[in-house]
XYZ file of C-alpha atoms in Angstrom:
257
model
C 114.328 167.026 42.009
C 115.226 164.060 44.026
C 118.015 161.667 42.769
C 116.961 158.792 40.807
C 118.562 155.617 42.957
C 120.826 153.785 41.055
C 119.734 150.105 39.543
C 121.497 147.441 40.956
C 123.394 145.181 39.122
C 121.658 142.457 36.912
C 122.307 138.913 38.250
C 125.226 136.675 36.820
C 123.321 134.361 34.504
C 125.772 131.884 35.293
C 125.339 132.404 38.980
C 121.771 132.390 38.577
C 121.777 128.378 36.757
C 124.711 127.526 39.387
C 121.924 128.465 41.885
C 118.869 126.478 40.221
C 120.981 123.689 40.149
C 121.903 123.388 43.446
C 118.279 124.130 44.645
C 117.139 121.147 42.017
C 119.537 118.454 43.688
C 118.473 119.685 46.883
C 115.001 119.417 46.620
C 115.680 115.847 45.264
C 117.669 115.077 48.175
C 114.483 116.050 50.250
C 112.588 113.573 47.434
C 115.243 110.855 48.279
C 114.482 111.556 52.430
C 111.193 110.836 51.614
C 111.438 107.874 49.742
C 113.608 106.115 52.318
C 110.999 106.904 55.307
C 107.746 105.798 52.912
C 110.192 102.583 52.393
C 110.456 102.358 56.291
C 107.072 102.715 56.860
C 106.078 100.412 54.237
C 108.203 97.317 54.858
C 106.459 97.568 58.803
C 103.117 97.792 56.900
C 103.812 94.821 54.864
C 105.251 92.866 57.773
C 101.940 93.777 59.904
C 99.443 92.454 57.276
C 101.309 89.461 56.245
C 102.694 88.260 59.703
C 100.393 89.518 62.537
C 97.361 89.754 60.453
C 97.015 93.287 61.666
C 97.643 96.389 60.601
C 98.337 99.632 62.268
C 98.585 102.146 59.199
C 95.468 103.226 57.012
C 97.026 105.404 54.295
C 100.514 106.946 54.443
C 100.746 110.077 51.623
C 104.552 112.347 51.364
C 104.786 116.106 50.296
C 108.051 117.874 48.946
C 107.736 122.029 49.348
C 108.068 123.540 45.911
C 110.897 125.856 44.770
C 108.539 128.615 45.105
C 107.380 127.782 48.536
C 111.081 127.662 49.605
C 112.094 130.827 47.935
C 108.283 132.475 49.617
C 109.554 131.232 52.836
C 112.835 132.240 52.941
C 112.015 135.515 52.150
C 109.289 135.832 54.829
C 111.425 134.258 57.509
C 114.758 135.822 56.195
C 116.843 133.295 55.387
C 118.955 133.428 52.466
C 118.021 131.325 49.423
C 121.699 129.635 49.688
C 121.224 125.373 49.694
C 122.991 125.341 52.748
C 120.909 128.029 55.047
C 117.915 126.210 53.457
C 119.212 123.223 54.894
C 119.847 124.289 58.372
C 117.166 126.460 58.682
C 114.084 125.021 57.213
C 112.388 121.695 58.770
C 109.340 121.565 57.112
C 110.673 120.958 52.803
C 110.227 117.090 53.088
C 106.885 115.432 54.912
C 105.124 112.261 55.394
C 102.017 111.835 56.793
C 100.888 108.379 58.302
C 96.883 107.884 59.257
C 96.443 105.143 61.716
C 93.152 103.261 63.427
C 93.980 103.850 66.771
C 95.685 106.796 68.748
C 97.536 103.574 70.602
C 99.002 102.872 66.949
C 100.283 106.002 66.211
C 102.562 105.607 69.837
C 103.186 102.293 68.470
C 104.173 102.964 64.795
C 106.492 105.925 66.844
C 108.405 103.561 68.816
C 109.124 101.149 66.036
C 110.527 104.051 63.779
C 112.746 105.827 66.168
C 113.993 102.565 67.340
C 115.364 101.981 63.906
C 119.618 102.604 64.115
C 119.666 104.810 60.732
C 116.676 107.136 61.837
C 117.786 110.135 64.415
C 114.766 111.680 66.239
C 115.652 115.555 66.383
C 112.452 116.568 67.617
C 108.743 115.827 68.963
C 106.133 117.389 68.910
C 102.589 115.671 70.804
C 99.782 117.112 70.123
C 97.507 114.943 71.100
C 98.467 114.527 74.810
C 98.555 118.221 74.467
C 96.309 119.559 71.451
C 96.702 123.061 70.186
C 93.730 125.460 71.538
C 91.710 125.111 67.993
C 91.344 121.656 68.413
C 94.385 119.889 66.795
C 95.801 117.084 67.410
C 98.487 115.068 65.844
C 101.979 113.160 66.678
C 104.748 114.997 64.906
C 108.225 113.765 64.636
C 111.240 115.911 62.984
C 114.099 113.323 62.083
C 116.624 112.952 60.617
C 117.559 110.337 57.601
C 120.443 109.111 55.723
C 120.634 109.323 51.754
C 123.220 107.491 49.745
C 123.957 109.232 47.001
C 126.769 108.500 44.404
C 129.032 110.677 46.003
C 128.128 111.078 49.507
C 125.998 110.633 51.927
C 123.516 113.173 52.932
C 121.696 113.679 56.046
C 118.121 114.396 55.578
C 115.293 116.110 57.843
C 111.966 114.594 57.111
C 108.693 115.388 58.896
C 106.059 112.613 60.118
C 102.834 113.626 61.026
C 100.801 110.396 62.411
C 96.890 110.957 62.934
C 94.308 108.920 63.520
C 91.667 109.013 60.732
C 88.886 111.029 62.587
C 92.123 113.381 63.360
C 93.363 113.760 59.577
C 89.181 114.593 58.744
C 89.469 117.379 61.194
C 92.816 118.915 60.207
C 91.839 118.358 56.096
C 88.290 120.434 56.832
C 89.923 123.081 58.887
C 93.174 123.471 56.686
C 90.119 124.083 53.842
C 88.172 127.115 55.892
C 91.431 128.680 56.432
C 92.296 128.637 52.918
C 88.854 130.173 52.282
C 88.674 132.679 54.589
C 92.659 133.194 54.056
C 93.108 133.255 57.641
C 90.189 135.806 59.089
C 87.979 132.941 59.660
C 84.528 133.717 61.247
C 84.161 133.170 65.257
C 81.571 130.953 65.104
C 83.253 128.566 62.687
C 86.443 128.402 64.904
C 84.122 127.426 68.313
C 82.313 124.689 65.952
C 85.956 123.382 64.620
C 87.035 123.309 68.604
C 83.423 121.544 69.045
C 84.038 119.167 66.027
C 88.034 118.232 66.990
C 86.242 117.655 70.991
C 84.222 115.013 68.817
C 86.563 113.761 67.208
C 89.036 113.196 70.025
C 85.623 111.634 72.168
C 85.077 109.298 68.743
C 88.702 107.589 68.952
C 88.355 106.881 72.842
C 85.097 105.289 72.092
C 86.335 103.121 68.993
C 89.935 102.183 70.782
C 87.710 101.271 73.684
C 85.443 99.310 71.339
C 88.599 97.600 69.542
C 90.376 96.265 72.751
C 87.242 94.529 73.478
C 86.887 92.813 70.164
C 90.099 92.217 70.598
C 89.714 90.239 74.010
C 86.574 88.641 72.930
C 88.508 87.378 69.655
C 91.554 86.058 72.466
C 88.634 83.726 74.043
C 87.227 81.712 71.491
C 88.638 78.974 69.197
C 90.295 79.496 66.261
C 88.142 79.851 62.971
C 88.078 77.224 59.834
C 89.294 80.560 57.847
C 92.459 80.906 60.498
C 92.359 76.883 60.266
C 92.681 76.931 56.596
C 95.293 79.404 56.288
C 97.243 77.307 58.623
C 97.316 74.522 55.441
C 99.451 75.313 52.158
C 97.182 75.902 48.796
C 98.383 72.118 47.819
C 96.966 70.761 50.669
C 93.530 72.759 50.447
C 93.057 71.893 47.056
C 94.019 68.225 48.197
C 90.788 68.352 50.405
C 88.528 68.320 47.622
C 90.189 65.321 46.277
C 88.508 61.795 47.625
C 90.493 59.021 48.735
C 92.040 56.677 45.652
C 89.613 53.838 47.354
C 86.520 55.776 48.407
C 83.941 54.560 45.840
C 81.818 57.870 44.062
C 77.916 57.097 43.869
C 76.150 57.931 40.326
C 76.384 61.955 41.204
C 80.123 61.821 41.721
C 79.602 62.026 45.960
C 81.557 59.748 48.078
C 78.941 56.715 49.355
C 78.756 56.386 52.555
């Protein structure tokens, strides 16, 4: 009769709540990363709609990976579930993901981010000048952002993922069949996502294309009464409506001519 192995040795319970609470302050250090690039993005949002009357960014949405999807990973990929190996090893615990109109927004909304002093691009990844062979396209940026916390300052890896809209309706539907099919997905459904993300790619062209020349068109005529009127303070629109003290009112309260 074969030797029973011996048990191992039952955890430290001590150890064991050391551990969760270094995992919980780490994952809200991730939560912090987040918050300060959503903050980031949303002050250029704000300054876009209320200064340049445009606005490059359709819907911006954050995720943080779960203690379990940490602990799943690390033991898939081998990396000991220590805060620190976590930290140097695993890229993906904090993202952000920023839809935008145009594919020339997404370069744009890139720029101005990496441009900022406190924001360290680490890596970049394009696929859209170079989209993976199912179809998908996106801009992602790995980078790297500071967190003050009350007794240090952490450094903080945060993904960005910036799509176009037609881009993000792709990757939603064909993150969904995968999740069906767990990952054996049917050939003809992968050659109609590759047919669907050729689309979609074909769709932005065509509406960029279409919004330059609104665009130009808009640069050639005079301005509106709307841009006109926003030009004036609220005092001085309401003023409008006001006659002059010595323009006489006929029986129906109208000016007379």
């Amino acid at each position: 009769m074969s030797a029973v192995p011996p048990a191992h040795d039952a955890p430290d319970p001590a150890q064991v709540r050391a551990l969760m609470r270094e995992m919980r302050r780490l994952a809200l250090t991730y939560k912090f990363g987040i918050d300060e690039v959503m903050t980031k993005i949303a002050i250029l949002r704000d300054e876009f709609r209320h200064m340049q009357d445009d606005n490059p960014v359709e819907h911006v949405g954050s995720r943080l990976k779960s203690f379990e999807s940490i602990a799943a990973k690390c033991r898939r990929k081998g990396i000991p579930l220590d805060p620190g190996a976590v930290r140097s090893q695993m890229f993906d615990i904090a993202g952000v993901r920023v839809t935008c109109s145009f594919v020339s927004d997404i370069y744009r909304l890139r720029d101005m981010l990496i441009g900022q002093g406190d924001l360290t691009l680490l890596e970049e990844r394009d696929y859209i000048a170079h989209p993976k062979p199912n179809g998908y396209q996106s801009l992602h940026l790995i980078v790297q952002v500071p967190v003050y916390l009350s007794d240090r300052v952490e450094d903080v890896v945060v993904e960005i993922q910036l799509r176009t809209i037609a881009m993000d309706f792709w990757a939603s539907l064909e993150h969904k069949i995968y999740y069906k099919y767990a990952g054996q997905v049917p050939r003809h459904l992968t050659d109609s996502l590759k047919l669907a993300a050729d689309v979609a790619a074909s769709l932005d062209t065509s509406m960029e294309r279409i919004h330059h020349e609104v665009k130009a068109l808009a640069g050639e005529q005079p301005a509106a009464t709307a841009e006109v009127e926003q030009a004036l303070s609220p005092e001085d629109i309401l003023r409008s409506f006001w006659p002059a003290p010595d323009t006489q009112l006929d029986a129906e309260g109208r000016p007379r001519v």
